[in-house]
Amino acid sequence: MADQHDVETTGHQWDSEEGYPLKEFNNPLPRWWLYSFYATVIWAVVYWVLYPAWPMLDGYTKGMLGWSMHQEFAQDSKAALAQKKASNDRLEKLSLKEIARDNSLLQHAMSGGKAIFGDFCAPCHGSGGVGVKAGGFPTLADDDWLFGGDLDTIYETIDKGRDGAMPAHLQGAGGAFSEAQVNDLTEYVLSLSKRSQDAAAAQRGDQLFHGEAGCNGCHGDLGNGSIKGTVAGSPAPPVGAPNLTDAVWLYGSDPAVVRASIAKGRTGHMPAWGSGAKETGKRLTPLQIKQLALYVHGLGGGQ
Amino acid sequence: MKHDTIERSIPLMVILTLVLISIGGIVEIVPLFFIKSTIEKVEGMRPYTPLELVGRDIYIREGCYNCHSQMIRPFRDEAERYGHYSLAAESMYDHPFQWGSKRTGPDLARIGGKYSNMWHQAHMQHPQSVVPESVMPSYPWLKKSPLKYEDIEKRMQVLAMVGVPYSAEQIANAKKDLQAQASASSDASGLSQRYGNKVPKDDFDGQPDQISELDALLAYLQMLGTLVDFSSYQAQAR
């Protein structure tokens, strides 16, 4: 610090009466600071000339470099595509079955599928497809399929989406059956997985299931689901009616939940991600859907 | 004028400070009112339906913007995860806009149609029931609170004053349109005549017998980012 007597002051002075004059020094700015400041001013002017900068009354100055955010984005995307072109071309050309036979290509496709699954599918199917706590979202890592577990069916499910329509059966909720009849149907459904407590009610439910209520039209004569069901004239394409005889439940195994499914109906919705989706819903390319189909098929239950 | 003079006169200093700041403000803001190219010409944009509008107000009330942005930036990683980058036109009816930059959760600019209503119901009730590692809080009261919308016409009138093109007919039919959109089975011919036939109409909260706050919030979420017809959009270099 320079001796205070040598430094110019601004002329402001306080407290002079007390004998301790408080003065404002007018020290010069440090050189390094001053020159950095001038440099930033010059840089700002250079920036205005090179890059888009100043708004004008109708438009803005475009800058000499012609740089634009959207152009850079387009180039980035193109470069990324070009980089993956060799392997992607093969995946695009070959059919799902052909890819599945080529082990290294399959591994490549599945690792891509795994990343996409994490972003788009895991919120409903759980990471790794193991399912989530909330009811209504099927596990994909088992061999219990609603619509089918072969590669082409899985592809179609992802591409076009699926809607499970289980009608309501209780009077007042949109159905035609009384409380007692719905209880009987519930009892019969529970008996299919050997959990019935009331054989007589299950017997009455059996009559309804295969008769008046026509549950077997979707769930199959044996109640083992629309893709396994043995009923003649069972609706095609598959309606996605679950197997009611096993331990895997879409909405939950609790008798009250089973009863709610029958009474009020269910409308599980698997969104479409490709050709079946509306414009902004086409979030995935055919190539990505292929990778996903191979990944899901490889989760454990592929057929 | 010496700075001594300015510093010793508070009114003069205030006036000169204001002048200086307004020059900066004018240079930055005024041209935006004239630049036509800041808002792209696109097909499909429409003002929010009454139900979506109340849902948007709930979104703001609950502070969802503290964790969620609604602005997909033109970067490849963002486009791959969230979809086409956001256009200025897509928020031209937003007062205030919800762009944000805080992303504790994912961007929601194109959340519309990504998930089913059933998923949103479970997720709003208890996010961890579908995404175990989620840090998003639960919003269980939305499903239980009946929607308040007596003042919907006023809300639309205020927006009309700041430039949202609500017609007199849309404002007059606001309550009817709101009720029609929140039900799966109602007659919605008026709604689609006034807002287009792409408006998703459903029993969003899964409770057919009441219009809850969740109905409104989900109606809003399910339309986000779905309006612009990108097949007709030509990217301009910007």
Coordinates of N, CA, C and O in Angstrom, one line a residue, chain A residues 35-163:
Chain A
Y35 N -6.7 -4.3 -17.6 CA -6.5 -4.9 -18.9 C -7.4 -6.0 -19.2 O -7.9 -6.2 -20.3
S36 N -7.7 -6.8 -18.2 CA -8.7 -7.9 -18.4 C -10.0 -7.3 -18.8 O -10.7 -7.8 -19.6
F37 N -10.3 -6.2 -18.1 CA -11.6 -5.6 -18.4 C -11.7 -5.1 -19.8 O -12.6 -5.4 -20.6
Y38 N -10.6 -4.4 -20.3 CA -10.6 -4.0 -21.7 C -10.7 -5.2 -22.6 O -11.4 -5.1 -23.6
A39 N -10.0 -6.3 -22.2 CA -10.1 -7.5 -23.1 C -11.5 -8.0 -23.3 O -11.9 -8.4 -24.3
T40 N -12.2 -8.0 -22.1 CA -13.6 -8.5 -22.3 C -14.5 -7.6 -23.1 O -15.3 -8.1 -23.8
V41 N -14.2 -6.3 -23.0 CA -15.0 -5.4 -23.8 C -14.7 -5.7 -25.3 O -15.6 -5.8 -26.1
I42 N -13.4 -5.9 -25.6 CA -13.1 -6.2 -27.0 C -13.7 -7.5 -27.5 O -14.3 -7.6 -28.5
W43 N -13.6 -8.5 -26.6 CA -14.2 -9.8 -26.9 C -15.7 -9.7 -27.2 O -16.2 -10.3 -28.1
A44 N -16.4 -8.8 -26.4 CA -17.8 -8.7 -26.6 C -18.1 -8.2 -28.0 O -19.0 -8.7 -28.8
V45 N -17.3 -7.2 -28.5 CA -17.5 -6.6 -29.8 C -17.2 -7.7 -30.9 O -17.9 -7.9 -31.8
V46 N -16.1 -8.5 -30.7 CA -15.8 -9.5 -31.6 C -16.9 -10.5 -31.7 O -17.4 -11.0 -32.7
Y47 N -17.5 -10.9 -30.5 CA -18.6 -11.8 -30.4 C -19.8 -11.3 -31.2 O -20.4 -12.1 -32.0
W48 N -20.1 -10.0 -31.1 CA -21.2 -9.5 -31.8 C -21.1 -9.6 -33.3 O -22.0 -9.8 -34.0
V49 N -19.8 -9.5 -33.7 CA -19.6 -9.6 -35.2 C -19.7 -11.0 -35.6 O -20.2 -11.3 -36.7
L50 N -19.1 -12.0 -34.8 CA -19.1 -13.4 -35.3 C -20.4 -14.1 -35.1 O -20.7 -15.0 -35.9
Y51 N -21.0 -13.9 -34.0 CA -22.2 -14.7 -33.6 C -23.5 -14.0 -33.7 O -23.5 -12.7 -33.6
P52 N -24.6 -14.7 -33.7 CA -25.9 -14.0 -33.6 C -26.0 -13.2 -32.3 O -25.6 -13.8 -31.3
A53 N -26.4 -11.9 -32.4 CA -26.3 -11.2 -31.1 C -27.4 -10.2 -30.9 O -28.2 -10.3 -30.1
W54 N -27.5 -9.2 -31.8 CA -28.3 -8.1 -31.5 C -29.7 -8.2 -32.1 O -29.8 -8.5 -33.3
P55 N -30.8 -8.0 -31.3 CA -32.1 -8.0 -31.9 C -32.3 -6.7 -32.6 O -31.9 -5.7 -32.2
M56 N -32.9 -6.8 -33.8 CA -33.3 -5.7 -34.6 C -34.8 -5.6 -34.7 O -35.5 -6.5 -34.2
L57 N -35.3 -4.6 -35.4 CA -36.7 -4.4 -35.4 C -37.4 -5.6 -36.1 O -38.5 -6.0 -35.7
D58 N -36.8 -6.2 -37.2 CA -37.5 -7.4 -37.7 C -36.4 -8.4 -38.0 O -35.9 -8.5 -39.1
G59 N -35.9 -9.1 -37.0 CA -34.9 -10.1 -37.2 C -33.8 -9.8 -36.2 O -34.0 -9.1 -35.2
Y60 N -32.6 -10.3 -36.5 CA -31.5 -10.1 -35.5 C -30.2 -10.2 -36.3 O -30.2 -10.8 -37.4
T61 N -29.1 -9.7 -35.8 CA -27.8 -9.8 -36.5 C -27.4 -11.3 -36.5 O -27.4 -11.9 -35.5
K62 N -27.0 -11.8 -37.7 CA -26.8 -13.3 -37.8 C -25.4 -13.7 -37.5 O -25.1 -14.8 -37.2
G63 N -24.4 -12.7 -37.6 CA -23.0 -13.0 -37.3 C -22.3 -13.6 -38.5 O -22.9 -14.3 -39.3
M64 N -21.0 -13.3 -38.6 CA -20.3 -13.7 -39.8 C -20.0 -15.2 -39.9 O -19.9 -15.7 -41.0
L65 N -20.0 -15.9 -38.8 CA -19.7 -17.3 -38.8 C -20.9 -18.1 -39.3 O -20.7 -19.3 -39.7
G66 N -22.1 -17.5 -39.3 CA -23.2 -18.3 -39.7 C -23.6 -19.4 -38.8 O -24.3 -20.3 -39.2
W67 N -23.2 -19.3 -37.5 CA -23.5 -20.4 -36.6 C -24.9 -20.3 -36.2 O -25.5 -19.2 -36.0
S68 N -25.5 -21.5 -36.0 CA -26.9 -21.5 -35.5 C -27.1 -22.8 -34.6 O -26.6 -23.8 -35.0
M69 N -27.8 -22.6 -33.6 CA -28.0 -23.7 -32.6 C -28.7 -24.9 -33.3 O -28.3 -26.0 -33.1
H70 N -29.7 -24.6 -34.1 CA -30.4 -25.7 -34.7 C -29.6 -26.4 -35.7 O -29.8 -27.6 -35.9
Q71 N -28.7 -25.6 -36.4 CA -27.9 -26.3 -37.4 C -26.9 -27.2 -36.7 O -26.7 -28.3 -37.1
E72 N -26.3 -26.7 -35.6 CA -25.4 -27.5 -34.9 C -26.0 -28.8 -34.4 O -25.5 -29.9 -34.5
F73 N -27.3 -28.7 -33.9 CA -28.0 -29.8 -33.5 C -28.2 -30.8 -34.6 O -28.0 -32.0 -34.5
A74 N -28.6 -30.3 -35.8 CA -28.8 -31.2 -37.0 C -27.5 -31.9 -37.3 O -27.5 -33.1 -37.6
Q75 N -26.4 -31.2 -37.3 CA -25.1 -31.8 -37.6 C -24.7 -32.9 -36.6 O -24.3 -34.0 -37.0
D76 N -24.9 -32.6 -35.4 CA -24.7 -33.5 -34.3 C -25.4 -34.8 -34.5 O -24.9 -35.9 -34.3
S77 N -26.7 -34.7 -34.8 CA -27.5 -35.9 -34.9 C -27.1 -36.7 -36.1 O -27.0 -37.9 -36.0
K78 N -26.7 -36.0 -37.2 CA -26.3 -36.7 -38.4 C -25.0 -37.5 -38.1 O -24.9 -38.6 -38.5
A79 N -24.1 -36.8 -37.4 CA -22.8 -37.4 -37.1 C -23.0 -38.7 -36.3 O -22.3 -39.7 -36.5
A80 N -23.9 -38.6 -35.3 CA -24.1 -39.7 -34.4 C -24.7 -40.9 -35.2 O -24.3 -42.0 -35.0
L81 N -25.6 -40.6 -36.1 CA -26.1 -41.7 -37.0 C -25.1 -42.3 -37.8 O -25.0 -43.5 -38.0
A82 N -24.2 -41.4 -38.4 CA -23.2 -41.9 -39.3 C -22.2 -42.9 -38.6 O -21.8 -43.9 -39.1
Q83 N -22.0 -42.5 -37.3 CA -21.0 -43.3 -36.5 C -21.6 -44.7 -36.3 O -20.8 -45.7 -36.3
K84 N -22.9 -44.8 -36.1 CA -23.4 -46.1 -35.8 C -23.9 -46.9 -37.0 O -24.5 -47.9 -36.9
K85 N -23.6 -46.2 -38.2 CA -24.3 -46.7 -39.4 C -24.0 -48.2 -39.7 O -24.9 -49.0 -40.0
A86 N -22.7 -48.6 -39.6 CA -22.4 -50.0 -40.0 C -23.2 -51.0 -39.3 O -23.9 -51.8 -39.9
S87 N -23.3 -50.9 -37.9 CA -24.0 -52.0 -37.2 C -25.5 -51.7 -37.3 O -26.3 -52.7 -37.4
N88 N -25.9 -50.5 -37.4 CA -27.4 -50.2 -37.5 C -27.9 -50.7 -38.8 O -29.0 -51.3 -38.9
D89 N -27.1 -50.6 -39.9 CA -27.6 -51.0 -41.2 C -27.9 -52.5 -41.2 O -28.9 -53.0 -41.7
R90 N -27.1 -53.3 -40.5 CA -27.3 -54.7 -40.4 C -28.5 -55.0 -39.6 O -29.4 -55.8 -40.0
L91 N -28.7 -54.3 -38.5 CA -29.9 -54.6 -37.7 C -31.1 -54.2 -38.4 O -32.2 -54.9 -38.3
E92 N -31.0 -53.2 -39.3 CA -32.2 -52.7 -40.0 C -32.6 -53.8 -41.0 O -33.8 -54.0 -41.3
K93 N -31.6 -54.3 -41.7 CA -31.9 -55.2 -42.8 C -32.4 -56.6 -42.4 O -33.3 -57.1 -43.0
L94 N -31.7 -57.1 -41.4 CA -32.0 -58.5 -40.9 C -33.4 -58.5 -40.2 O -33.8 -57.6 -39.5
S95 N -34.0 -59.7 -40.3 CA -35.2 -59.9 -39.5 C -34.9 -60.2 -38.1 O -33.8 -60.5 -37.7
L96 N -35.9 -60.1 -37.2 CA -35.7 -60.3 -35.8 C -35.1 -61.7 -35.6 O -34.2 -61.9 -34.8
K97 N -35.6 -62.7 -36.3 CA -35.1 -64.1 -36.1 C -33.7 -64.2 -36.5 O -32.9 -64.9 -35.9
E98 N -33.3 -63.6 -37.6 CA -32.0 -63.7 -38.1 C -31.0 -63.0 -37.1 O -29.9 -63.6 -36.9
I99 N -31.4 -61.9 -36.6 CA -30.5 -61.2 -35.6 C -30.3 -62.2 -34.4 O -29.2 -62.3 -33.8
A100 N -31.4 -62.8 -33.9 CA -31.4 -63.6 -32.8 C -30.4 -64.8 -32.9 O -29.9 -65.3 -32.0
R101 N -30.2 -65.2 -34.2 CA -29.3 -66.3 -34.4 C -27.8 -65.9 -34.4 O -26.9 -66.7 -34.2
D102 N -27.5 -64.6 -34.6 CA -26.2 -64.1 -34.7 C -25.8 -63.5 -33.3 O -26.2 -62.4 -33.0
N103 N -25.0 -64.3 -32.6 CA -24.8 -63.9 -31.2 C -24.2 -62.5 -30.9 O -24.7 -61.8 -30.1
S104 N -23.2 -62.1 -31.7 CA -22.6 -60.9 -31.4 C -23.5 -59.7 -31.8 O -23.6 -58.7 -31.1
L105 N -24.2 -59.9 -32.9 CA -25.2 -58.9 -33.3 C -26.3 -58.8 -32.3 O -26.8 -57.7 -31.9
L106 N -26.7 -59.9 -31.8 CA -27.8 -60.0 -30.8 C -27.4 -59.2 -29.5 O -28.1 -58.4 -28.9
Q107 N -26.2 -59.5 -29.0 CA -25.7 -58.8 -27.8 C -25.7 -57.3 -28.1 O -26.1 -56.5 -27.2
H108 N -25.2 -56.9 -29.2 CA -25.2 -55.4 -29.6 C -26.6 -54.8 -29.5 O -26.8 -53.8 -28.9
A109 N -27.5 -55.6 -30.2 CA -28.9 -55.0 -30.2 C -29.5 -55.0 -28.8 O -30.2 -54.0 -28.4
M110 N -29.2 -56.0 -28.0 CA -29.8 -56.1 -26.7 C -29.3 -55.0 -25.7 O -30.0 -54.5 -24.9
S111 N -28.0 -54.7 -25.9 CA -27.4 -53.6 -25.0 C -28.0 -52.3 -25.4 O -28.3 -51.5 -24.5
G112 N -28.3 -52.1 -26.7 CA -29.0 -50.9 -27.1 C -30.4 -50.9 -26.5 O -30.9 -49.9 -26.0
G113 N -31.1 -52.0 -26.6 CA -32.4 -52.1 -26.1 C -32.5 -51.9 -24.6 O -33.5 -51.2 -24.2
K114 N -31.5 -52.3 -23.9 CA -31.5 -52.2 -22.5 C -31.6 -50.7 -22.1 O -32.3 -50.3 -21.2
A115 N -30.7 -49.9 -22.8 CA -30.7 -48.4 -22.5 C -32.0 -47.8 -22.8 O -32.5 -47.0 -22.0
I116 N -32.6 -48.1 -23.9 CA -33.9 -47.5 -24.3 C -35.0 -48.0 -23.3 O -35.8 -47.2 -22.9
F117 N -34.9 -49.2 -22.9 CA -35.9 -49.7 -21.9 C -35.9 -48.9 -20.6 O -36.9 -48.6 -20.0
G118 N -34.7 -48.6 -20.1 CA -34.5 -47.8 -18.9 C -35.2 -46.4 -19.0 O -35.9 -46.0 -18.1
D119 N -35.1 -45.8 -20.2 CA -35.7 -44.5 -20.3 C -37.2 -44.5 -20.5 O -37.9 -43.7 -20.0
F120 N -37.7 -45.5 -21.3 CA -39.1 -45.4 -21.8 C -40.0 -46.5 -21.2 O -41.2 -46.3 -21.1
C121 N -39.5 -47.6 -20.7 CA -40.4 -48.7 -20.3 C -40.3 -49.0 -18.8 O -41.3 -49.4 -18.3
A122 N -39.2 -48.8 -18.2 CA -39.0 -49.1 -16.8 C -40.0 -48.5 -15.9 O -40.4 -49.1 -14.9
P123 N -40.5 -47.2 -16.1 CA -41.4 -46.6 -15.2 C -42.7 -47.5 -15.1 O -43.4 -47.4 -14.1
C124 N -43.1 -48.2 -16.1 CA -44.3 -49.1 -16.0 C -43.9 -50.5 -15.7 O -44.7 -51.3 -15.1
H125 N -42.8 -51.0 -16.3 CA -42.6 -52.5 -16.2 C -41.4 -52.8 -15.2 O -41.1 -53.9 -15.0
G126 N -40.9 -51.7 -14.6 CA -39.8 -52.0 -13.6 C -38.5 -52.1 -14.3 O -38.4 -52.5 -15.5
S127 N -37.4 -51.8 -13.6 CA -36.1 -52.0 -14.3 C -35.8 -53.4 -14.5 O -36.1 -54.2 -13.6
G128 N -35.4 -53.8 -15.7 CA -35.2 -55.2 -16.0 C -36.5 -55.9 -16.3 O -36.6 -57.1 -16.4
G129 N -37.6 -55.1 -16.4 CA -38.9 -55.7 -16.7 C -39.5 -56.6 -15.5 O -40.4 -57.4 -15.8
V130 N -39.0 -56.4 -14.3 CA -39.4 -57.3 -13.2 C -40.8 -56.8 -12.6 O -41.2 -57.4 -11.6
G131 N -41.4 -55.8 -13.1 CA -42.7 -55.4 -12.6 C -42.5 -54.3 -11.6 O -41.5 -54.0 -11.1
V132 N -43.7 -53.7 -11.3 CA -43.7 -52.6 -10.3 C -44.7 -52.9 -9.2 O -45.5 -53.9 -9.4
K133 N -44.7 -52.2 -8.1 CA -45.6 -52.4 -7.0 C -47.1 -52.2 -7.4 O -48.0 -52.9 -7.0
A134 N -47.3 -51.1 -8.1 CA -48.7 -50.8 -8.4 C -49.3 -51.8 -9.4 O -48.6 -52.4 -10.2
G135 N -50.6 -52.1 -9.2 CA -51.2 -53.1 -10.0 C -51.4 -52.7 -11.5 O -51.6 -51.5 -11.7
G136 N -51.5 -53.6 -12.4 CA -52.0 -53.3 -13.7 C -50.8 -53.2 -14.8 O -51.1 -53.0 -15.9
F137 N -49.6 -53.4 -14.3 CA -48.5 -53.3 -15.2 C -47.7 -54.6 -15.2 O -47.1 -55.0 -14.2
P138 N -47.8 -55.4 -16.3 CA -47.3 -56.8 -16.3 C -45.8 -56.9 -16.2 O -45.1 -56.0 -16.7
T139 N -45.3 -57.9 -15.5 CA -43.9 -58.3 -15.5 C -43.6 -58.8 -16.9 O -44.3 -59.6 -17.5
L140 N -42.4 -58.4 -17.4 CA -42.0 -58.9 -18.7 C -40.9 -60.0 -18.6 O -40.5 -60.5 -19.6
A141 N -40.4 -60.2 -17.3 CA -39.3 -61.1 -17.2 C -39.7 -62.5 -16.9 O -38.9 -63.4 -16.6
D142 N -41.0 -62.8 -17.0 CA -41.5 -64.2 -16.8 C -42.1 -64.7 -18.1 O -42.1 -64.0 -19.1
D143 N -42.5 -66.0 -18.0 CA -43.0 -66.5 -19.3 C -44.6 -66.5 -19.3 O -45.2 -67.3 -20.0
D144 N -45.2 -65.6 -18.5 CA -46.6 -65.5 -18.5 C -47.0 -64.3 -19.4 O -46.8 -63.2 -19.0
W145 N -47.5 -64.6 -20.6 CA -47.7 -63.5 -21.5 C -49.2 -63.3 -21.7 O -50.0 -64.2 -21.7
L146 N -49.6 -62.0 -21.9 CA -51.0 -61.6 -22.1 C -51.2 -61.8 -23.6 O -52.3 -62.2 -24.1
F147 N -50.3 -61.3 -24.4 CA -50.5 -61.2 -25.9 C -49.6 -62.1 -26.7 O -49.8 -62.4 -27.8
G148 N -48.5 -62.6 -26.0 CA -47.6 -63.5 -26.7 C -46.2 -63.1 -26.6 O -45.8 -61.9 -26.5
G149 N -45.3 -64.1 -26.4 CA -43.9 -63.8 -26.1 C -43.0 -64.2 -27.2 O -41.7 -64.2 -27.0
D150 N -43.5 -64.3 -28.5 CA -42.5 -64.5 -29.6 C -42.1 -63.2 -30.1 O -42.8 -62.2 -29.9
L151 N -41.0 -63.1 -30.8 CA -40.4 -61.9 -31.2 C -41.3 -61.0 -32.0 O -41.4 -59.8 -31.7
D152 N -42.0 -61.5 -32.9 CA -42.9 -60.7 -33.8 C -44.0 -60.1 -33.0 O -44.4 -59.0 -33.2
T153 N -44.6 -60.9 -32.1 CA -45.7 -60.4 -31.3 C -45.2 -59.3 -30.3 O -45.9 -58.3 -30.1
I154 N -44.1 -59.5 -29.7 CA -43.5 -58.4 -28.8 C -43.3 -57.2 -29.6 O -43.6 -56.1 -29.2
Y155 N -42.7 -57.3 -30.8 CA -42.5 -56.2 -31.7 C -43.8 -55.4 -31.9 O -43.9 -54.2 -31.8
E156 N -44.8 -56.2 -32.3 CA -46.1 -55.6 -32.6 C -46.7 -54.9 -31.4 O -47.3 -53.8 -31.5
T157 N -46.6 -55.5 -30.2 CA -47.0 -54.9 -28.9 C -46.4 -53.5 -28.7 O -47.1 -52.5 -28.4
I158 N -45.1 -53.4 -28.9 CA -44.4 -52.2 -28.7 C -44.7 -51.1 -29.8 O -45.0 -50.0 -29.5
D159 N -44.8 -51.6 -31.0 CA -45.0 -50.7 -32.1 C -46.4 -50.1 -32.1 O -46.6 -48.9 -32.3
K160 N -47.4 -51.0 -31.9 CA -48.8 -50.5 -32.0 C -49.5 -50.3 -30.7 O -50.6 -49.7 -30.6
G161 N -48.9 -50.7 -29.6 CA -49.6 -50.6 -28.3 C -50.7 -51.7 -28.1 O -51.0 -52.4 -29.0
R162 N -51.2 -51.8 -26.9 CA -52.2 -52.8 -26.6 C -53.2 -52.2 -25.6 O -52.9 -51.3 -24.8
D163 N -54.5 -52.6 -25.7 CA -55.5 -52.2 -24.8 C -56.2 -53.5 -24.2 O -56.7 -54.2 -25.0

